[in-house]
Amino acid sequence: CAGVCTAMIPRAGLPFWRTFTAPFGRGRQPAVARQLVNEAGFEVGVTMSPEEADRLGLKPFGDGGAANESTPKRPKLYTHGPCASPAAAQFVVPCLGFEDAHEAERRRLAREALRRMRDMESLLPQEWVRKLEAEAQSFLSLPQPGLIPQPLRAGRTEGHLSFTAPWASDWLLKNELVLEVIAGYMNNNLAAGRTQEEQQWSLVQWLTSGAHLEWFELCGPKPGQLLETPPPGCSDVGTQDETGPFFGRISLIHTPPGAEPQKHHRDINFPGPAAQVTAQVALTPLEANNGPLAYVPGSHRMLTPGFEVVANPPLGSVVLYDSFCEHRGIEHHGHRDRYAMYYEFETRGVFSGYTATHFGPESESHMQAFRGFVDPELRAWVGRNVSLE
């Protein structure tokens, strides 16, 4: 498993506050002042106005944060385009015609994606995805009641989506192949009911045992208050009696021309791999130089291949990556704004640093609506006990 799989500003009328000083999640960096610790032992941010943050010299949550830069720069291998590399192509699963394929072919594609967490090329209708770019531009540029976009590292902006059309659509969020892969891959329930220190020691045991993903099947949730009521910054998906993946949250990210490259980072550090998976659906055609994501394949299992794979598949593709996989957004040398939709699947208790209202006072209600929309179909796949083999 490579850990990555590709299938093809203040707003008027809203209070504008930002969250600061979260150390983990999308490569965030702890600030030197006003840190808070939740009941699980994770450092979480504080909320303050941009003016106060400027006075204290603090950066927003998700901007310029912690990175894994201990290794030299790696060569880039591209999945598509004139610079496409056969070494990068191994992480791509062609999915054109999946909806019309017979059952045996669908299951074959699912097994292939499960084994390597690959890029699912041309999985969604390209003409439908193309229409979403204008919708994304309008959504992030116009005030949305109760929703507040937030700055991300390296000049990006992220905003939580509203539970409205076209975002709340079956074809976009309930793809059978995606849900089957998620159900079969995510088996890490270490975060459920455990403190940061307990998760850290469990990761040490995982590493010393050989860093195999099957190891996590031996560790279920830990009963107690942390399992019953996950603290702020930790995922509250599902219930204390349920394990496996649930829908997390969904957002849009805008990358403007001239955006600098991000540093290598992991979206989560605990509880390790197979606990959170992110799906990227590019709404602007991805090119080699317009800021696509680059991944270090195998890094979710602490492997170092010596190169990074830049996922730039055609429109209509879905890129799945383990949030514990080291990655970054590369530089945007193009001339057009780039938009992409991201949605996450996670197990209970995973610490990302996000609070329920991070993206505005109404973001929690929209998040819960999306979960109620996707989870019944996802949990049906979980109930089938989809295998990694």
CSV table of C-alpha atoms in Angstrom, one decimal:
chain,number,residue,atom,x,y,z
A,1,CYS,CA,0.0,0.0,0.0
A,2,ALA,CA,1.4,3.3,-1.1
A,3,GLY,CA,-0.9,5.5,1.0
A,4,VAL,CA,-2.1,7.4,-2.0
A,5,CYS,CA,-4.6,6.5,-4.7
A,6,THR,CA,-5.9,8.7,-7.5
A,7,ALA,CA,-9.3,8.2,-9.2
A,8,MET,CA,-9.3,9.8,-12.3
A,9,ILE,CA,-10.5,37.0,3.6
A,10,PRO,CA,-13.2,38.6,6.0
A,11,ARG,CA,-16.8,38.2,4.7
A,12,ALA,CA,-19.2,41.1,5.0
A,13,GLY,CA,-21.8,40.8,7.7
A,14,LEU,CA,-19.9,37.9,9.6
A,15,PRO,CA,-17.8,38.1,12.7
A,16,PHE,CA,-14.3,37.2,11.5
A,17,TRP,CA,-12.3,35.3,14.1
A,18,ARG,CA,-9.5,32.8,13.6
A,19,THR,CA,-8.2,29.9,15.5
A,20,PHE,CA,-4.5,29.8,16.4
A,21,THR,CA,-1.7,27.6,17.7
A,22,ALA,CA,-2.7,24.1,16.8
A,23,PRO,CA,0.4,21.9,16.4
A,24,PHE,CA,-1.0,19.1,14.2
A,25,GLY,CA,-3.4,18.6,11.3
A,26,ARG,CA,-2.4,19.7,7.8
A,27,GLY,CA,1.1,20.3,9.2
A,28,ARG,CA,0.4,23.0,11.7
A,29,GLN,CA,2.9,24.6,14.0
A,30,PRO,CA,2.5,25.4,17.7
A,31,ALA,CA,2.9,29.0,18.6
A,32,VAL,CA,4.7,30.2,21.7
A,33,ALA,CA,1.8,31.7,23.5
A,34,ARG,CA,-1.6,30.8,24.9
A,35,GLN,CA,-1.6,27.1,24.2
A,36,LEU,CA,-4.4,25.0,25.6
A,37,VAL,CA,-4.5,21.3,26.2
A,38,ASN,CA,-7.6,19.2,25.8
A,39,GLU,CA,-8.6,16.2,28.0
A,40,ALA,CA,-6.7,13.8,25.7
A,41,GLY,CA,-3.4,15.8,26.1
A,42,PHE,CA,-3.4,17.4,22.7
A,43,GLU,CA,-2.6,21.1,22.3
A,44,VAL,CA,-5.5,23.0,20.8
A,45,GLY,CA,-5.7,26.6,19.7
A,46,VAL,CA,-7.4,29.6,21.0
A,47,THR,CA,-9.7,31.9,19.1
A,48,MET,CA,-9.0,35.6,18.7
A,49,SER,CA,-9.4,38.5,16.3
A,50,PRO,CA,-6.8,38.9,13.5
A,51,GLU,CA,-5.8,42.3,15.1
A,52,GLU,CA,-4.9,40.6,18.4
A,53,ALA,CA,-3.0,37.9,16.6
A,54,ASP,CA,-1.0,40.4,14.6
A,55,ARG,CA,-0.1,42.2,17.8
A,56,LEU,CA,1.1,38.9,19.3
A,57,GLY,CA,2.9,37.8,16.1
A,58,LEU,CA,0.9,34.6,15.8
A,59,LYS,CA,0.1,32.8,12.6
A,60,PRO,CA,-3.4,31.4,11.9
A,61,PHE,CA,-4.2,27.7,12.3
A,62,GLY,CA,-3.1,25.9,9.2
A,63,ASP,CA,-0.7,28.6,8.0
A,64,GLY,CA,3.0,28.0,7.8
A,65,GLY,CA,2.9,25.1,10.3
A,66,ALA,CA,5.1,22.2,11.2
A,67,ALA,CA,6.7,20.2,8.5
A,68,ASN,CA,8.8,17.1,7.9
A,69,GLU,CA,11.8,18.6,6.2
A,70,SER,CA,14.6,16.4,7.6
A,71,THR,CA,15.3,14.8,4.2
A,72,PRO,CA,16.7,16.4,1.0
A,73,LYS,CA,14.4,17.6,-1.8
A,74,ARG,CA,13.0,14.6,-3.7
A,75,PRO,CA,12.6,14.5,-7.5
A,76,LYS,CA,9.0,14.8,-8.7
A,77,LEU,CA,7.4,12.0,-10.7
A,78,TYR,CA,4.1,13.0,-12.5
A,79,THR,CA,1.1,10.7,-12.9
A,80,HIS,CA,-0.1,12.4,-16.1
A,81,GLY,CA,0.7,14.9,-18.8
A,82,PRO,CA,3.8,15.3,-21.0
A,83,CYS,CA,6.1,14.6,-18.0
A,84,ALA,CA,4.2,11.4,-16.9
A,85,SER,CA,6.4,8.7,-15.4
A,86,PRO,CA,5.8,4.9,-15.5
A,87,ALA,CA,7.0,4.9,-11.9
A,88,ALA,CA,4.2,7.3,-10.9
A,89,ALA,CA,1.6,5.6,-13.2
A,90,GLN,CA,1.7,2.5,-10.8
A,91,PHE,CA,-0.4,4.6,-8.4
A,92,VAL,CA,-3.2,5.1,-10.9
A,93,VAL,CA,-6.3,2.9,-11.4
A,94,PRO,CA,-8.2,3.7,-14.7
A,95,CYS,CA,-11.9,3.8,-13.8
A,96,LEU,CA,-13.6,5.1,-16.9
A,97,GLY,CA,-16.8,3.2,-17.4
A,98,PHE,CA,-17.0,2.0,-13.8
A,99,GLU,CA,-20.7,2.8,-13.5
A,100,ASP,CA,-21.5,0.6,-16.5
A,101,ALA,CA,-19.1,-2.2,-15.6
A,102,HIS,CA,-20.4,-5.6,-14.5
A,103,GLU,CA,-20.1,-6.7,-10.9
A,104,ALA,CA,-16.9,-8.7,-11.3
A,105,GLU,CA,-15.1,-5.8,-12.9
A,106,ARG,CA,-16.2,-3.4,-10.2
A,107,ARG,CA,-14.9,-5.7,-7.4
A,108,ARG,CA,-11.6,-6.1,-9.3
A,109,LEU,CA,-11.1,-2.3,-9.4
A,110,ALA,CA,-12.0,-2.1,-5.8
A,111,ARG,CA,-9.4,-4.8,-4.8
A,112,GLU,CA,-6.8,-3.0,-7.0
A,113,ALA,CA,-7.4,0.3,-5.3
A,114,LEU,CA,-7.5,-1.3,-1.9
A,115,ARG,CA,-4.1,-2.9,-2.3
A,116,ARG,CA,-2.3,0.2,-3.3
A,117,MET,CA,-4.5,3.1,-2.4
A,118,ARG,CA,-4.2,4.4,-5.9
A,119,ASP,CA,-5.4,7.4,-8.0
A,120,MET,CA,-8.9,6.5,-9.4
A,121,GLU,CA,-8.7,8.1,-12.8
A,122,SER,CA,-11.8,9.4,-14.5
A,123,LEU,CA,-14.2,7.9,-11.9
A,124,LEU,CA,-16.7,10.8,-11.9
A,125,PRO,CA,-18.5,12.3,-15.0
A,126,GLN,CA,-16.0,14.9,-16.3
A,127,GLU,CA,-18.7,17.2,-17.6
A,128,TRP,CA,-20.4,17.3,-14.2
A,129,VAL,CA,-17.2,18.0,-12.4
A,130,ARG,CA,-16.2,20.8,-14.8
A,131,LYS,CA,-19.4,22.7,-13.9
A,132,LEU,CA,-18.4,22.8,-10.2
A,133,GLU,CA,-15.4,25.1,-10.7
A,134,ALA,CA,-17.6,28.2,-11.2
A,135,GLU,CA,-19.8,27.1,-8.3
A,136,ALA,CA,-16.6,26.9,-6.1
A,137,GLN,CA,-15.4,30.3,-7.2
A,138,SER,CA,-18.8,31.8,-6.4
A,139,PHE,CA,-19.0,30.0,-3.1
A,140,LEU,CA,-15.7,31.3,-1.7
A,141,SER,CA,-16.0,34.8,-3.1
A,142,LEU,CA,-19.5,35.6,-1.8
A,143,PRO,CA,-20.6,35.7,1.8
A,144,GLN,CA,-22.2,32.4,3.0
A,145,PRO,CA,-24.4,32.7,6.1
A,146,GLY,CA,-22.6,31.4,9.1
A,147,LEU,CA,-19.6,30.1,7.2
A,148,ILE,CA,-16.2,31.7,7.4
A,149,PRO,CA,-13.3,30.7,5.1
A,150,GLN,CA,-9.9,30.5,6.8
A,151,PRO,CA,-6.3,31.0,5.6
A,152,LEU,CA,-4.2,27.9,4.9
A,153,ARG,CA,-0.5,27.6,4.6
A,154,ALA,CA,1.4,28.9,1.5
A,155,GLY,CA,-1.3,31.3,0.4
A,156,ARG,CA,-4.2,28.9,0.2
A,157,THR,CA,-7.8,29.5,1.5
A,158,GLU,CA,-10.1,26.8,2.9
A,159,GLY,CA,-13.8,27.0,3.5
A,160,HIS,CA,-16.4,24.5,4.7
A,161,LEU,CA,-19.1,23.7,2.1
A,162,SER,CA,-22.8,24.1,2.8
A,163,PHE,CA,-25.2,21.2,2.6
A,164,THR,CA,-26.8,22.3,-0.5
A,165,ALA,CA,-26.8,21.4,-4.2
A,166,PRO,CA,-24.6,20.7,-6.1
A,167,TRP,CA,-22.3,19.6,-3.2
A,168,ALA,CA,-24.8,17.4,-1.5
A,169,SER,CA,-25.1,15.0,-4.5
A,170,ASP,CA,-25.1,11.2,-4.6
A,171,TRP,CA,-22.8,11.1,-7.7
A,172,LEU,CA,-20.2,13.3,-5.9
A,173,LEU,CA,-20.1,11.9,-2.4
A,174,LYS,CA,-21.5,8.4,-2.5
A,175,ASN,CA,-19.5,6.7,-5.2
A,176,GLU,CA,-19.6,3.0,-4.6
A,177,LEU,CA,-15.9,2.4,-5.4
A,178,VAL,CA,-14.7,5.1,-3.0
A,179,LEU,CA,-16.9,3.9,-0.2
A,180,GLU,CA,-15.8,0.3,-0.7
A,181,VAL,CA,-12.1,1.2,-0.6
A,182,ILE,CA,-12.6,3.3,2.6
A,183,ALA,CA,-14.5,0.6,4.3
A,184,GLY,CA,-11.8,-2.0,3.5
A,185,TYR,CA,-8.8,0.2,4.3
A,186,MET,CA,-9.5,2.0,7.5
A,187,ASN,CA,-8.9,-0.3,10.5
A,188,ASN,CA,-7.1,2.0,13.0
A,189,ASN,CA,-9.3,2.7,16.1
A,190,LEU,CA,-6.4,3.6,18.4
A,191,ALA,CA,-7.6,7.1,18.9
A,192,ALA,CA,-10.9,6.1,20.3
A,193,GLY,CA,-10.7,6.6,24.1
A,194,ARG,CA,-7.0,7.1,24.3
A,195,THR,CA,-4.8,10.0,25.3
A,196,GLN,CA,-2.0,11.4,23.1
A,197,GLU,CA,0.6,9.6,25.2
A,198,GLU,CA,-1.2,6.3,24.9
A,199,GLN,CA,-1.5,6.7,21.2
A,200,GLN,CA,2.2,7.5,21.0
A,201,TRP,CA,3.3,4.4,22.8
A,202,SER,CA,1.0,2.3,20.6
A,203,LEU,CA,2.7,3.7,17.5
A,204,VAL,CA,6.1,2.7,18.9
A,205,GLN,CA,4.8,-0.8,19.3
A,206,TRP,CA,3.4,-0.7,15.7
A,207,LEU,CA,6.8,0.5,14.3
A,208,THR,CA,8.8,-2.1,16.2
A,209,SER,CA,6.5,-4.9,15.1
A,210,GLY,CA,7.2,-4.1,11.4
A,211,ALA,CA,4.7,-1.2,10.6
A,212,HIS,CA,2.1,-3.5,9.0
A,213,LEU,CA,-1.4,-2.0,8.7
A,214,GLU,CA,-3.0,-5.3,9.8
A,215,TRP,CA,-1.5,-4.7,13.3
A,216,PHE,CA,-4.2,-2.1,14.0
A,217,GLU,CA,-6.9,-4.8,13.8
A,218,LEU,CA,-5.7,-6.0,17.2
A,219,CYS,CA,-6.4,-2.7,18.9
A,220,GLY,CA,-10.0,-1.7,19.5
A,221,PRO,CA,-11.3,1.4,21.3
A,222,LYS,CA,-10.5,1.9,25.0
A,223,PRO,CA,-13.7,2.3,27.2
A,224,GLY,CA,-14.0,5.5,29.2
A,225,GLN,CA,-14.9,9.2,29.1
A,226,LEU,CA,-12.7,10.0,26.2
A,227,LEU,CA,-14.5,7.4,24.1
A,228,GLU,CA,-17.9,8.5,25.2
A,229,THR,CA,-17.2,12.2,24.7
A,230,PRO,CA,-14.2,13.0,22.5
A,231,PRO,CA,-12.7,16.4,23.6
A,232,PRO,CA,-12.4,19.5,21.4
A,233,GLY,CA,-10.2,19.0,18.4
A,234,CYS,CA,-10.8,15.2,18.4
A,235,SER,CA,-13.3,13.7,16.0
A,236,ASP,CA,-16.7,12.8,17.4
A,237,VAL,CA,-17.9,10.7,14.5
A,238,GLY,CA,-19.9,7.6,15.2
A,239,THR,CA,-20.7,6.4,18.8
A,240,GLN,CA,-18.8,4.7,21.5
A,241,ASP,CA,-20.1,1.4,20.4
A,242,GLU,CA,-19.0,1.7,16.7
A,243,THR,CA,-15.7,1.2,15.0
A,244,GLY,CA,-14.3,1.9,11.6
A,245,PRO,CA,-14.7,4.8,9.2
A,246,PHE,CA,-17.3,7.6,9.2
A,247,PHE,CA,-17.7,10.7,7.1
A,248,GLY,CA,-15.7,13.6,8.7
A,249,ARG,CA,-15.9,17.0,7.1
A,250,ILE,CA,-15.9,18.6,3.6
A,251,SER,CA,-14.3,21.7,2.3
A,252,LEU,CA,-13.1,23.7,-0.7
A,253,ILE,CA,-9.5,24.9,-1.1
A,254,HIS,CA,-8.5,27.8,-3.3
A,255,THR,CA,-4.9,28.0,-4.6
A,256,PRO,CA,-4.2,31.4,-6.3
A,257,PRO,CA,-1.6,31.9,-9.1
A,258,GLY,CA,1.8,32.5,-7.5
A,259,ALA,CA,1.1,30.4,-4.4
A,260,GLU,CA,4.4,29.1,-2.9
A,261,PRO,CA,5.0,25.4,-2.4
A,262,GLN,CA,4.0,24.0,1.0
A,263,LYS,CA,6.5,22.1,3.2
A,264,HIS,CA,6.1,18.4,3.5
A,265,HIS,CA,3.7,17.5,6.2
A,266,ARG,CA,1.1,15.0,7.5
A,267,ASP,CA,-2.5,16.0,8.0
A,268,ILE,CA,-2.5,14.0,11.3
A,269,ASN,CA,0.3,12.6,13.4
A,270,PHE,CA,-1.8,10.4,15.7
A,271,PRO,CA,-2.9,7.6,15.8
A,272,GLY,CA,-0.9,6.8,12.7
A,273,PRO,CA,-2.1,5.4,9.3
A,274,ALA,CA,-5.6,4.0,8.4
A,275,ALA,CA,-7.4,6.3,10.8
A,276,GLN,CA,-8.2,9.2,8.4
A,277,VAL,CA,-8.3,9.2,4.6
A,278,THR,CA,-8.8,12.3,2.5
A,279,ALA,CA,-10.5,12.4,-1.0
A,280,GLN,CA,-9.5,15.1,-3.4
A,281,VAL,CA,-11.7,16.0,-6.3
A,282,ALA,CA,-10.0,18.7,-8.5
A,283,LEU,CA,-12.5,21.2,-9.9
A,284,THR,CA,-9.8,23.0,-12.0
A,285,PRO,CA,-7.9,20.8,-14.4
A,286,LEU,CA,-4.6,19.8,-12.8
A,287,GLU,CA,-1.4,20.6,-14.5
A,288,ALA,CA,2.2,20.0,-13.6
A,289,ASN,CA,2.7,23.7,-12.5
A,290,ASN,CA,-0.7,24.8,-11.1
A,291,GLY,CA,-0.2,23.6,-7.5
A,292,PRO,CA,-1.3,20.0,-7.5
A,293,LEU,CA,-0.5,17.8,-4.5
A,294,ALA,CA,2.7,15.7,-4.3
A,295,TYR,CA,2.9,12.6,-2.1
A,296,VAL,CA,5.7,10.5,-0.7
A,297,PRO,CA,4.4,7.0,-1.4
A,298,GLY,CA,4.8,4.6,1.5
A,299,SER,CA,5.6,7.3,4.0
A,300,HIS,CA,2.4,6.3,6.0
A,301,ARG,CA,4.4,3.2,6.8
A,302,MET,CA,7.6,5.1,7.4
A,303,LEU,CA,9.1,4.0,4.0
A,304,THR,CA,11.2,6.5,2.0
A,305,PRO,CA,11.3,5.8,-1.7
A,306,GLY,CA,13.5,8.8,-2.6
A,307,PHE,CA,10.9,10.5,-4.8
A,308,GLU,CA,7.5,12.2,-4.6
A,309,VAL,CA,4.5,11.5,-6.9
A,310,VAL,CA,2.7,14.5,-8.2
A,311,ALA,CA,-1.0,13.5,-8.7
A,312,ASN,CA,-2.3,15.5,-11.7
A,313,PRO,CA,-4.9,13.2,-13.2
A,314,PRO,CA,-7.7,14.3,-15.6
A,315,LEU,CA,-10.8,16.1,-14.5
A,316,GLY,CA,-13.3,13.6,-13.0
A,317,SER,CA,-10.6,11.7,-11.1
A,318,VAL,CA,-10.6,11.1,-7.3
A,319,VAL,CA,-7.3,11.1,-5.4
A,320,LEU,CA,-7.5,9.1,-2.1
A,321,TYR,CA,-4.6,9.5,0.3
A,322,ASP,CA,-4.0,8.4,3.9
A,323,SER,CA,-3.8,11.6,6.0
A,324,PHE,CA,-0.7,10.1,7.7
A,325,CYS,CA,1.1,10.1,4.3
A,326,GLU,CA,3.7,12.8,3.9
A,327,HIS,CA,2.6,15.3,1.2
A,328,ARG,CA,2.5,18.9,0.1
A,329,GLY,CA,0.9,21.3,-2.3
A,330,ILE,CA,3.6,22.3,-4.9
A,331,GLU,CA,4.1,25.8,-6.4
A,332,HIS,CA,1.5,27.4,-8.6
A,333,HIS,CA,3.2,28.9,-11.6
A,334,GLY,CA,0.0,29.0,-13.7
A,335,HIS,CA,-2.3,32.0,-14.4
A,336,ARG,CA,-5.6,30.7,-13.2
A,337,ASP,CA,-7.1,30.2,-9.8
A,338,ARG,CA,-7.2,26.5,-8.9
A,339,TYR,CA,-10.1,25.0,-6.9
A,340,ALA,CA,-10.4,21.5,-5.3
A,341,MET,CA,-12.9,19.8,-3.1
A,342,TYR,CA,-11.7,17.7,-0.2
A,343,TYR,CA,-13.7,15.4,2.0
A,344,GLU,CA,-12.4,13.2,4.8
A,345,PHE,CA,-13.3,9.8,6.4
A,346,GLU,CA,-12.1,9.1,9.9
A,347,THR,CA,-12.4,6.9,12.9
A,348,ARG,CA,-13.6,8.2,16.3
A,349,GLY,CA,-11.2,10.3,18.4
A,350,VAL,CA,-8.7,11.3,15.7
A,351,PHE,CA,-7.1,14.6,16.6
A,352,SER,CA,-7.0,17.0,13.7
A,353,GLY,CA,-7.2,20.3,15.7
A,354,TYR,CA,-10.5,21.3,14.1
A,355,THR,CA,-13.2,22.4,16.4
A,356,ALA,CA,-16.9,22.1,15.3
A,357,THR,CA,-17.2,25.8,14.5
A,358,HIS,CA,-13.7,26.4,13.1
A,359,PHE,CA,-15.2,27.5,9.8
A,360,GLY,CA,-18.0,29.6,11.3
A,361,PRO,CA,-21.0,29.3,13.7
A,362,GLU,CA,-23.0,27.3,11.2
A,363,SER,CA,-20.3,25.0,10.0
A,364,GLU,CA,-21.2,22.3,12.5
A,365,SER,CA,-24.8,21.9,11.3
A,366,HIS,CA,-23.6,21.6,7.7
A,367,MET,CA,-21.0,19.1,8.7
A,368,GLN,CA,-23.5,17.0,10.6
A,369,ALA,CA,-25.9,17.1,7.6
A,370,PHE,CA,-23.2,15.8,5.3
A,371,ARG,CA,-22.4,13.0,7.7
A,372,GLY,CA,-26.1,12.0,7.9
A,373,PHE,CA,-26.1,12.0,4.1
A,374,VAL,CA,-23.1,9.8,3.5
A,375,ASP,CA,-22.8,7.5,6.5
A,376,PRO,CA,-25.7,5.2,5.9
A,377,GLU,CA,-24.2,4.0,2.6
A,378,LEU,CA,-20.6,4.0,4.0
A,379,ARG,CA,-21.6,2.0,7.1
A,380,ALA,CA,-23.4,-0.6,4.9
A,381,TRP,CA,-20.0,-1.3,3.2
A,382,VAL,CA,-18.3,-1.4,6.7
A,383,GLY,CA,-20.9,-4.0,7.7
A,384,ARG,CA,-19.9,-6.2,4.7
A,385,ASN,CA,-16.5,-6.7,6.3
A,386,VAL,CA,-14.6,-5.7,3.1
A,387,SER,CA,-11.2,-7.3,3.1
A,388,LEU,CA,-7.8,-5.7,2.3
A,389,GLU,CA,-6.9,-8.8,0.3
